[in-house]
Coordinates of C-alpha atoms (C1' of nucleotides) in Angstrom, one line a residue:
Chain Y
M233 CA -1.4 41.2 -20.8
K234 CA -3.1 41.1 -17.2
K235 CA -0.6 41.7 -14.1
I236 CA -0.9 39.0 -11.5
S237 CA -1.2 41.9 -8.9
D238 CA -4.5 42.9 -10.4
F239 CA -5.8 39.7 -8.7
N240 CA -4.2 40.3 -5.4
G241 CA -5.9 41.3 -2.1
V242 CA -8.7 40.3 0.0
C243 CA -11.1 38.1 -2.0
D244 CA -13.7 36.5 0.4
T245 CA -16.7 36.9 -1.9
D246 CA -15.5 36.5 -5.6
C247 CA -11.9 36.1 -6.4
P248 CA -11.2 34.8 -9.8
V249 CA -8.7 32.4 -8.4
A250 CA -11.1 31.1 -5.9
R251 CA -13.7 30.6 -8.4
A252 CA -11.3 28.7 -10.7
N253 CA -10.3 26.6 -7.5
D254 CA -13.8 25.8 -6.9
I255 CA -14.1 24.2 -10.3
I256 CA -10.7 22.4 -10.8
G257 CA -9.8 22.0 -7.1
G258 CA -10.9 18.4 -6.8
K259 CA -8.7 15.4 -6.9
W260 CA -9.5 14.3 -10.4
T261 CA -10.9 17.3 -12.2
T262 CA -7.6 18.4 -13.8
L263 CA -6.9 15.0 -14.9
I264 CA -10.1 14.6 -16.6
I265 CA -9.7 18.0 -18.3
R266 CA -6.2 17.1 -19.4
D267 CA -7.5 13.8 -21.1
L268 CA -10.4 15.9 -22.9
L269 CA -7.9 18.4 -24.3
S270 CA -6.7 15.9 -26.7
G271 CA -10.3 15.4 -27.8
K272 CA -13.5 13.7 -27.4
K273 CA -13.5 10.8 -25.2
R274 CA -15.9 8.0 -24.2
Y275 CA -16.7 7.3 -20.5
S276 CA -14.9 3.9 -20.7
E277 CA -11.6 5.7 -22.3
L278 CA -11.5 8.1 -19.5
A279 CA -12.0 5.4 -16.8
R280 CA -9.1 3.5 -18.4
S281 CA -6.8 6.5 -18.6
L282 CA -7.7 7.7 -15.0
A283 CA -6.4 4.7 -13.4
G284 CA -7.9 4.2 -10.0
I285 CA -10.9 6.5 -10.2
S286 CA -14.1 5.0 -9.3
P287 CA -17.1 5.0 -11.5
R288 CA -19.2 6.9 -9.1
M289 CA -16.4 9.7 -9.0
L290 CA -16.0 9.7 -12.7
A291 CA -19.6 10.2 -13.1
A292 CA -20.0 12.9 -10.7
R293 CA -17.0 15.0 -11.9
L294 CA -18.2 14.7 -15.3
D295 CA -21.7 15.8 -14.3
M296 CA -20.2 18.7 -12.4
L297 CA -18.4 20.0 -15.4
C298 CA -21.5 19.5 -17.7
G299 CA -23.4 21.6 -15.2
A300 CA -20.7 24.1 -15.2
G301 CA -21.0 24.3 -19.1
L302 CA -17.4 23.3 -19.4
V303 CA -18.0 19.8 -20.8
A304 CA -20.5 18.6 -23.4
K305 CA -22.1 15.3 -23.3
T306 CA -23.4 13.3 -26.3
V307 CA -25.4 10.2 -26.0
Y308 CA -25.9 7.6 -28.8
P309 CA -28.9 5.6 -28.0
T310 CA -27.4 2.5 -29.5
V311 CA -26.8 -1.0 -28.2
P312 CA -24.5 -1.2 -26.5
P313 CA -24.8 2.4 -25.4
K314 CA -22.0 4.9 -26.4
T315 CA -21.5 8.4 -24.9
E316 CA -18.9 10.9 -25.7
Y317 CA -17.4 13.8 -23.7
E318 CA -15.9 16.9 -25.0
L319 CA -14.8 20.4 -23.8
T320 CA -16.9 23.1 -24.8
D321 CA -15.5 26.4 -25.8
A322 CA -15.6 27.6 -22.2
G323 CA -14.0 24.5 -21.2
K324 CA -11.3 24.8 -23.5
R325 CA -10.2 28.0 -21.7
I326 CA -9.0 25.8 -19.0
E327 CA -6.1 24.6 -21.2
P328 CA -3.7 27.4 -20.0
V329 CA -4.3 26.3 -16.5
I330 CA -3.5 22.8 -17.2
A331 CA -0.4 23.7 -19.3
A332 CA 0.8 25.9 -16.5
M333 CA 0.4 23.1 -13.9
A334 CA 2.1 20.6 -16.1
E335 CA 4.9 22.9 -16.6
F336 CA 5.1 23.6 -12.9
G337 CA 4.6 20.0 -11.9
S338 CA 7.5 18.8 -14.2
K339 CA 9.9 21.1 -12.5
L340 CA 9.0 19.5 -9.0
R341 CA 11.5 17.3 -7.4
Chain G
M232 CA 6.8 25.8 -26.2
K233 CA 5.7 22.6 -24.9
K234 CA 2.4 21.3 -26.4
I235 CA -0.3 20.2 -23.9
S236 CA -0.7 17.0 -25.6
D237 CA 2.8 16.0 -24.3
F238 CA 1.1 15.8 -20.9
N239 CA -1.9 13.6 -21.9
G240 CA -2.3 9.9 -21.5
V241 CA -2.2 7.5 -18.5
C242 CA -0.5 9.0 -15.7
D243 CA -1.2 6.9 -12.6
T244 CA 2.4 7.0 -11.2
D245 CA 3.9 10.4 -12.1
C246 CA 1.9 12.9 -14.0
P247 CA 3.3 16.4 -13.9
V248 CA -0.5 17.8 -13.6
A249 CA -1.2 15.3 -10.9
R250 CA 1.8 16.4 -9.0
A251 CA 1.0 20.0 -9.3
N252 CA -2.5 19.3 -8.1
D253 CA -1.2 17.6 -5.0
I254 CA 0.4 20.8 -4.1
I255 CA -2.0 23.5 -4.9
G256 CA -5.1 21.2 -4.8
G257 CA -6.0 22.3 -1.4
K258 CA -8.8 24.7 -0.7
W259 CA -6.6 27.5 0.5
T260 CA -3.2 27.0 -1.1
T261 CA -3.7 28.9 -4.3
L262 CA -5.0 31.9 -2.3
I263 CA -1.9 31.8 -0.2
I264 CA 0.4 31.9 -3.1
R265 CA -1.7 34.6 -4.8
D266 CA -1.1 36.6 -1.7
L267 CA 2.6 36.0 -1.5
L268 CA 3.0 36.9 -5.3
S269 CA 2.8 40.4 -4.4
G270 CA 5.7 40.1 -1.8
K271 CA 6.7 39.1 1.6
K272 CA 3.8 38.7 4.1
R273 CA 3.4 38.3 7.8
Y274 CA 1.3 35.6 9.3
S275 CA -1.4 38.2 10.4
E276 CA -1.4 39.7 7.1
L277 CA -2.2 36.5 5.5
A278 CA -4.8 35.7 8.0
R279 CA -6.5 39.0 7.4
S280 CA -6.4 38.8 3.7
L281 CA -7.6 35.2 3.7
A282 CA -10.8 36.0 5.4
G283 CA -12.4 32.9 6.9
I284 CA -9.3 30.6 7.2
S285 CA -8.6 29.3 10.7
P286 CA -5.1 29.9 12.4
R287 CA -4.7 26.2 12.3
M288 CA -5.2 25.7 8.5
L289 CA -3.1 28.7 7.7
A290 CA -0.3 27.4 9.8
A291 CA -0.8 23.9 8.2
R292 CA -0.7 25.1 4.6
L293 CA 2.3 27.4 5.2
D294 CA 4.1 24.4 6.7
M295 CA 3.3 22.3 3.9
L296 CA 4.5 25.0 1.3
C297 CA 7.7 25.3 3.3
G298 CA 8.3 21.6 3.5
A299 CA 7.7 21.6 -0.3
G300 CA 10.3 24.2 -0.7
L301 CA 8.1 26.7 -2.3
V302 CA 7.9 29.1 0.5
A303 CA 10.7 30.5 2.9
K304 CA 9.9 31.4 6.5
T305 CA 12.0 34.0 8.4
V306 CA 11.3 34.3 12.2
Y307 CA 12.5 37.6 14.0
P308 CA 12.9 36.5 17.7
T309 CA 11.6 40.0 18.8
V310 CA 8.9 40.6 21.3
P311 CA 6.2 40.7 20.0
P312 CA 7.4 38.1 17.5
K313 CA 7.4 38.6 13.9
T314 CA 7.5 36.1 11.0
E315 CA 7.5 36.6 7.3
Y316 CA 6.6 34.2 4.6
E317 CA 8.0 34.6 1.0
L318 CA 7.9 32.6 -2.1
T319 CA 11.1 30.8 -2.9
D320 CA 12.6 30.6 -6.6
A321 CA 10.7 27.5 -7.0
G322 CA 7.6 28.9 -5.4
K323 CA 7.5 31.7 -8.0
R324 CA 7.1 29.0 -10.8
I325 CA 3.7 28.7 -9.6
E326 CA 2.8 32.4 -10.8
P327 CA 1.7 31.2 -14.4
V328 CA -0.7 28.8 -12.7
I329 CA -2.3 31.3 -10.4
A330 CA -2.3 33.7 -13.4
A331 CA -4.1 31.1 -15.9
M332 CA -6.5 30.2 -13.0
A333 CA -7.2 34.0 -12.5
E334 CA -7.9 34.5 -16.2
F335 CA -10.1 31.4 -16.5
G336 CA -11.8 32.2 -13.3
S337 CA -12.6 35.9 -14.4
K338 CA -14.3 34.5 -17.4
L339 CA -16.5 32.1 -15.5
R340 CA -20.2 33.1 -15.3
Chain B
dC111 C1' -20.9 0.0 -22.2
dA112 C1' -22.2 3.5 -19.1
dG113 C1' -23.4 4.3 -15.6
dT114 C1' -26.5 3.8 -10.3
dA115 C1' -26.9 2.1 -5.8
dT116 C1' -25.0 1.5 -1.2
dC117 C1' -22.3 1.5 2.2
dC118 C1' -18.2 3.2 4.5
dC119 C1' -14.2 5.9 5.9
dG120 C1' -10.5 9.3 6.7
dC121 C1' -8.9 13.7 6.3
dG122 C1' -9.6 18.4 5.1
dA123 C1' -11.4 21.7 7.4
dG124 C1' -14.2 24.8 11.0
dA125 C1' -14.6 26.7 15.8
dT126 C1' -12.9 27.9 20.0
dA127 C1' -9.8 28.4 23.6
dC128 C1' -5.3 28.8 25.3
dT129 C1' 0.1 30.3 25.3
dG130 C1' 5.3 31.8 24.6
Chain C
dC162 C1' 1.8 38.4 17.4
dA163 C1' 2.1 34.0 16.0
dG164 C1' 0.9 30.5 16.4
dT165 C1' -0.6 25.3 19.2
dA166 C1' -4.3 22.3 21.5
dT167 C1' -8.7 20.1 21.1
dC168 C1' -12.7 18.7 19.5
dT169 C1' -15.9 18.1 15.9
dC170 C1' -17.8 17.2 11.6
dG171 C1' -19.2 17.0 6.8
dC172 C1' -18.2 15.4 2.5
dG173 C1' -14.8 14.1 -1.0
dG174 C1' -13.9 10.0 -2.2
dG175 C1' -13.1 4.6 -2.3
dA176 C1' -15.0 -0.3 -2.9
dT177 C1' -18.0 -3.3 -4.5
dA178 C1' -22.3 -4.9 -6.7
dC179 C1' -25.7 -4.4 -9.5
dT180 C1' -28.5 -2.7 -14.0
dG181 C1' -30.9 -0.6 -18.6

DNA sequence: CAGTATCCCGCGAGATACTG
DNA sequence: CAGTATCTCGCGGGATACTG
């Protein structure tokens, strides 16, 4: 088990915590990941679950996550169209982060 | 052990993940917490470790964390002045989040 | 259904100078 | 040393309308 102090100190260029924050730091990213943790989801399912997100934002974050290799997108060229998003193996490594955040957040007054 | 799926679903009003994100979602917050995890720190120590942060930002984030009850501030009315910041018990509950982020971030290409 | 296309706005954040 | 005081700005993000 890695000690937290292993990650302490100056980290201007490449701190693991900073890099993680660059990915999941956005307003919606963690919520999208949370939704995808329970399995493959369609665009409209995510839009419904993430009440309040604009289509533009949802598309942008999903695009970023795909680009980072954390989410995979499958497009079915049917009419009407259907796309599905799911976490890649790399993306599933975010689960402990979300779980820890949920645990912390639930204890917040 | 809580299952991650317990945190899934619509969460417009009060999702634990969203609440945690509101706290640690900022650009510098996680890095400040990371530094404080190894113990009490002075303002200037933090400023040095967090290379690039402006005094205004550092003060603002520390103030927010104090307001949230996650960080405690001690001022020694000496000349020159000396202040120390440390995590409260509530603040220490963020450690698992930072640890998970570090773990995830270190595996990111 | 699954997005784009536009337009717009506020706030997070940076830079610099100054002070108790 | 430990901060404020100003000024500035980019971009994350929101709203709405439209389309393959």
